[in-house]
Coordinates of N, CA and C in Angstrom, one line a residue:
X1 N 73.0 92.6 129.0 CA 73.8 93.7 128.5 C 74.9 93.3 127.6
X2 N 75.0 93.9 126.4 CA 76.0 93.5 125.5 C 76.9 94.7 125.2
X3 N 78.2 94.5 125.1 CA 79.2 95.5 124.8 C 80.0 95.1 123.6
X4 N 80.3 95.9 122.7 CA 81.0 95.6 121.5 C 82.5 96.0 121.7
X5 N 83.4 95.1 121.4 CA 84.8 95.5 121.5 C 85.2 96.2 120.2
X6 N 84.8 95.7 119.1 CA 85.1 96.3 117.8 C 84.4 95.6 116.7
X7 N 84.2 96.3 115.5 CA 83.6 95.7 114.4 C 84.5 96.0 113.2
X8 N 84.8 95.0 112.3 CA 85.6 95.3 111.1 C 85.2 94.3 110.1
X9 N 85.2 94.7 108.9 CA 84.9 93.8 107.7 C 86.2 93.6 107.0
X10 N 86.7 92.3 107.0 CA 88.0 92.1 106.3 C 87.9 92.3 104.8
X11 N 89.0 92.8 104.2 CA 88.9 93.1 102.8 C 89.1 91.8 102.0
X12 N 89.7 90.8 102.6 CA 89.9 89.5 102.0 C 89.8 88.4 103.0
X13 N 89.3 87.3 102.6 CA 89.1 86.1 103.5 C 90.0 85.0 102.9
X14 N 91.2 85.4 102.5 CA 92.2 84.5 101.9 C 92.8 83.5 102.9
X15 N 93.2 82.4 102.4 CA 93.9 81.4 103.2 C 95.3 81.9 103.3
X16 N 95.9 81.9 104.5 CA 97.3 82.3 104.7 C 98.2 81.5 103.8
X17 N 99.2 82.2 103.2 CA 100.1 81.6 102.2 C 101.4 81.1 102.8
X18 N 101.8 81.7 103.9 CA 103.0 81.3 104.6 C 102.7 80.3 105.7
X19 N 103.7 79.6 106.1 CA 103.5 78.6 107.2 C 102.9 79.3 108.4
X20 N 101.9 78.6 109.1 CA 101.3 79.1 110.2 C 101.5 78.2 111.4
X21 N 101.4 78.8 112.6 CA 101.4 78.0 113.8 C 100.2 78.3 114.6
X22 N 99.6 77.2 115.2 CA 98.3 77.4 115.9 C 98.7 77.2 117.4
X23 N 98.2 78.2 118.2 CA 98.4 78.1 119.6 C 97.1 78.3 120.3
X24 N 96.9 77.8 121.5 CA 95.7 78.0 122.2 C 95.8 79.1 123.2
X25 N 94.9 80.1 123.0 CA 94.9 81.3 123.9 C 93.5 81.3 124.6
X26 N 93.5 82.0 125.7 CA 92.3 82.2 126.4 C 91.3 83.0 125.5
X27 N 90.1 82.6 125.4 CA 89.2 83.2 124.4 C 88.9 84.7 124.7
X28 N 89.1 85.1 126.0 CA 88.9 86.5 126.3 C 89.9 87.4 125.6
X29 N 91.0 86.8 125.1 CA 92.0 87.6 124.4 C 91.8 87.7 122.9
X30 N 90.8 87.0 122.4 CA 90.5 87.1 120.9 C 90.0 88.5 120.6
X31 N 90.5 89.0 119.5 CA 90.2 90.4 119.1 C 89.9 90.4 117.6
X32 N 89.3 91.5 117.1 CA 89.0 91.7 115.7 C 90.3 91.6 114.9
X33 N 90.3 90.9 113.8 CA 91.5 90.7 113.0 C 92.2 89.4 113.3
X34 N 92.0 88.8 114.4 CA 92.6 87.5 114.7 C 92.1 86.5 113.8
X35 N 93.0 85.5 113.5 CA 92.6 84.3 112.7 C 92.5 83.2 113.7
X36 N 91.3 82.5 113.7 CA 91.0 81.4 114.6 C 90.5 80.2 113.8
X37 N 90.6 79.1 114.5 CA 90.0 77.9 113.9 C 88.5 77.8 114.3
X38 N 87.7 77.1 113.5 CA 86.3 77.0 113.8 C 86.1 76.2 115.1
X39 N 84.9 76.3 115.7 CA 84.6 75.5 116.9 C 84.8 74.0 116.6
X40 N 85.4 73.4 117.6 CA 85.7 71.9 117.4 C 84.4 71.1 117.2
X41 N 83.4 71.5 117.9 CA 82.1 70.7 117.8 C 81.6 70.8 116.3
X42 N 81.7 72.0 115.7 CA 81.2 72.2 114.3 C 82.1 71.3 113.4
X43 N 83.4 71.3 113.6 CA 84.3 70.5 112.8 C 83.8 69.0 112.9
X44 N 83.6 68.6 114.1 CA 83.3 67.2 114.3 C 82.0 66.8 113.7
X45 N 81.0 67.7 113.9 CA 79.6 67.3 113.5 C 79.4 67.4 111.9
X46 N 79.9 68.4 111.3 CA 79.5 68.5 109.9 C 80.6 69.3 109.0
X47 N 81.4 70.1 109.6 CA 82.3 70.9 108.8 C 83.4 70.2 108.0
X48 N 83.9 69.1 108.6 CA 84.9 68.3 107.9 C 84.3 67.8 106.5
X49 N 83.1 67.3 106.6 CA 82.5 66.8 105.3 C 82.3 67.9 104.3
X50 N 81.8 69.1 104.7 CA 81.7 70.2 103.8 C 83.0 70.7 103.3
X51 N 84.0 70.7 104.1 CA 85.4 71.1 103.6 C 85.8 70.2 102.5
X52 N 85.6 68.8 102.7 CA 86.1 67.9 101.7 C 85.3 68.0 100.4
X53 N 84.0 68.3 100.5 CA 83.2 68.6 99.3 C 83.7 69.8 98.5
X54 N 84.3 70.8 99.2 CA 84.8 72.0 98.6 C 86.2 71.9 98.2
X55 N 86.8 70.7 98.5 CA 88.2 70.5 98.1 C 89.2 71.2 99.1
X56 N 88.7 71.5 100.3 CA 89.5 72.2 101.3 C 90.0 71.3 102.4
X57 N 91.1 71.6 103.0 CA 91.5 70.8 104.2 C 91.1 71.5 105.4
X58 N 91.1 70.8 106.5 CA 90.8 71.3 107.8 C 91.7 72.5 108.2
X59 N 93.0 72.4 107.7 CA 93.9 73.5 108.0 C 93.6 74.8 107.2
X60 N 92.8 74.7 106.2 CA 92.4 75.8 105.4 C 91.1 76.5 105.9
X61 N 90.5 76.0 107.0 CA 89.3 76.5 107.6 C 89.6 77.6 108.6
X62 N 90.6 78.4 108.3 CA 90.9 79.5 109.2 C 90.0 80.7 109.1
X63 N 89.4 81.1 110.2 CA 88.3 82.1 110.2 C 89.0 83.5 110.6
X64 N 88.5 84.6 110.0 CA 89.0 85.9 110.4 C 87.9 86.6 111.3
X65 N 88.3 86.9 112.5 CA 87.3 87.5 113.4 C 87.0 89.0 113.0
X66 N 85.7 89.3 112.9 CA 85.3 90.6 112.6 C 84.5 91.4 113.7
X67 N 84.1 90.6 114.7 CA 83.4 91.3 115.8 C 83.5 90.4 117.0
X68 N 83.6 91.0 118.2 CA 83.6 90.3 119.5 C 82.7 91.1 120.4
X69 N 81.7 90.5 120.9 CA 80.8 91.1 121.8 C 80.7 90.3 123.1
X70 N 80.5 91.0 124.2 CA 80.3 90.3 125.5 C 78.8 90.3 125.7
X71 N 78.2 89.1 125.8 CA 76.8 88.9 126.1 C 76.5 88.8 127.5
X72 N 75.2 88.9 127.8 CA 74.7 88.8 129.2 C 75.1 87.4 129.7
X73 N 75.5 87.3 130.9 CA 75.9 86.0 131.5 C 74.6 85.1 131.8
X74 N 74.8 83.8 131.7 CA 73.8 82.9 132.1 C 74.1 82.3 133.5
X75 N 73.5 81.2 133.9 CA 73.8 80.7 135.2 C 75.2 80.1 135.4
X76 N 75.8 79.8 134.2 CA 77.2 79.3 134.3 C 78.3 80.4 134.2
X77 N 77.8 81.6 133.8 CA 78.8 82.7 133.7 C 78.7 83.5 132.4
X78 N 79.7 84.3 132.1 CA 79.6 85.1 130.9 C 79.9 84.4 129.6
X79 N 79.5 85.0 128.5 CA 79.7 84.5 127.1 C 80.4 85.6 126.3
X80 N 81.1 85.2 125.3 CA 81.6 86.1 124.2 C 80.8 85.6 123.0
X81 N 80.4 86.6 122.2 CA 79.7 86.3 121.0 C 80.7 86.8 119.9
X82 N 81.2 85.8 119.1 CA 82.3 86.0 118.1 C 81.7 85.9 116.7
X83 N 82.0 86.9 115.9 CA 81.6 86.8 114.5 C 82.8 86.7 113.6
X84 N 82.8 85.8 112.6 CA 84.0 85.6 111.8 C 83.6 85.2 110.4
X85 N 84.6 85.3 109.5 CA 84.3 84.8 108.1 C 85.3 83.7 107.8
X86 N 84.9 82.8 107.0 CA 85.7 81.7 106.5 C 86.5 82.3 105.3
X87 N 87.5 81.5 104.8 CA 88.3 81.9 103.6 C 87.4 82.1 102.4
X88 N 87.9 82.8 101.4 CA 87.2 83.0 100.2 C 86.8 81.7 99.5
X89 N 87.6 80.7 99.6 CA 87.4 79.4 98.9 C 86.1 78.8 99.4
X90 N 85.8 79.0 100.7 CA 84.5 78.4 101.3 C 83.3 79.0 100.6
X91 N 83.3 80.2 100.2 CA 82.2 80.9 99.6 C 82.2 80.8 98.0
X92 N 83.1 80.1 97.4 CA 83.3 80.1 96.0 C 82.0 79.8 95.2
X93 N 81.2 78.9 95.7 CA 79.9 78.5 95.0 C 78.7 79.0 95.7
X94 N 78.9 80.0 96.5 CA 77.7 80.6 97.3 C 77.2 81.8 96.5
X95 N 76.0 81.7 95.9 CA 75.5 82.8 95.1 C 75.2 84.1 95.8
X96 N 75.0 84.0 97.1 CA 74.7 85.3 97.9 C 76.0 85.9 98.4
X97 N 77.2 85.3 98.2 CA 78.4 85.8 98.6 C 78.8 85.5 100.1
X98 N 79.8 86.0 100.6 CA 80.3 85.7 102.0 C 79.2 86.0 103.0
X99 N 79.1 85.2 104.0 CA 78.2 85.4 105.1 C 79.0 85.2 106.4
X100 N 78.6 85.9 107.5 CA 79.4 85.8 108.7 C 78.9 84.5 109.5
X101 N 79.9 84.0 110.3 CA 79.6 82.9 111.2 C 79.6 83.5 112.6
X102 N 78.6 83.2 113.4 CA 78.6 83.8 114.7 C 78.4 82.6 115.7
X103 N 79.2 82.6 116.8 CA 79.1 81.5 117.8 C 79.5 82.1 119.1
X104 N 79.1 81.3 120.2 CA 79.4 81.7 121.5 C 80.6 81.0 122.0
X105 N 81.4 81.7 122.9 CA 82.6 81.1 123.5 C 82.6 81.6 125.0
X106 N 82.9 80.7 125.8 CA 83.1 81.1 127.2 C 84.5 81.8 127.3
X107 N 84.6 82.9 127.9 CA 85.8 83.7 128.0 C 87.1 82.9 128.5
X108 N 86.9 82.0 129.4 CA 88.0 81.2 129.9 C 88.4 80.0 129.1
X109 N 87.7 79.7 128.0 CA 88.0 78.6 127.1 C 89.3 78.8 126.4
X110 N 90.1 77.8 126.3 CA 91.3 77.9 125.5 C 90.9 77.7 124.0
X111 N 91.3 78.6 123.1 CA 90.8 78.6 121.7 C 92.0 78.6 120.8
X112 N 91.9 77.8 119.7 CA 93.0 77.7 118.7 C 93.1 79.0 117.9
X113 N 94.2 79.7 118.0 CA 94.4 81.0 117.3 C 95.7 80.8 116.4
X114 N 95.6 81.3 115.1 CA 96.7 81.2 114.2 C 97.7 82.3 114.5
X115 N 99.0 81.9 114.5 CA 100.1 82.8 114.7 C 100.9 82.8 113.5
X116 N 101.3 83.9 112.9 CA 102.1 84.0 111.7 C 101.3 83.7 110.4
X117 N 102.0 83.7 109.3 CA 101.4 83.5 108.0 C 100.9 84.8 107.4
X118 N 101.3 84.9 106.1 CA 100.9 86.1 105.3 C 99.6 85.8 104.7
X119 N 98.7 86.8 104.6 CA 97.4 86.7 103.9 C 97.5 87.3 102.6

């Protein structure tokens, strides 16, 4: 059973221009419009290299959440299915335009969330 908390399409996927602070919050509190960092595993495996190729820093990989769903639990418990977009700079050379990123998070996981900063 899946339930949707909300769906929104951001008008801009810009990198915040003011100083930001990153705090870790329980993933169950992530909501549409929040700005979060990508999954640590993705950063470690391949995202750092791709960011460098695009001339972006890891700090510029702030994702804007557009959808949060609660998925059916597995044997270890419930999942959240989060959909988010990278900043516009990530999609600069993408002929098909911006595409969403979707990933699973355990609700009790501490997740890096951006606090402050003007978009």
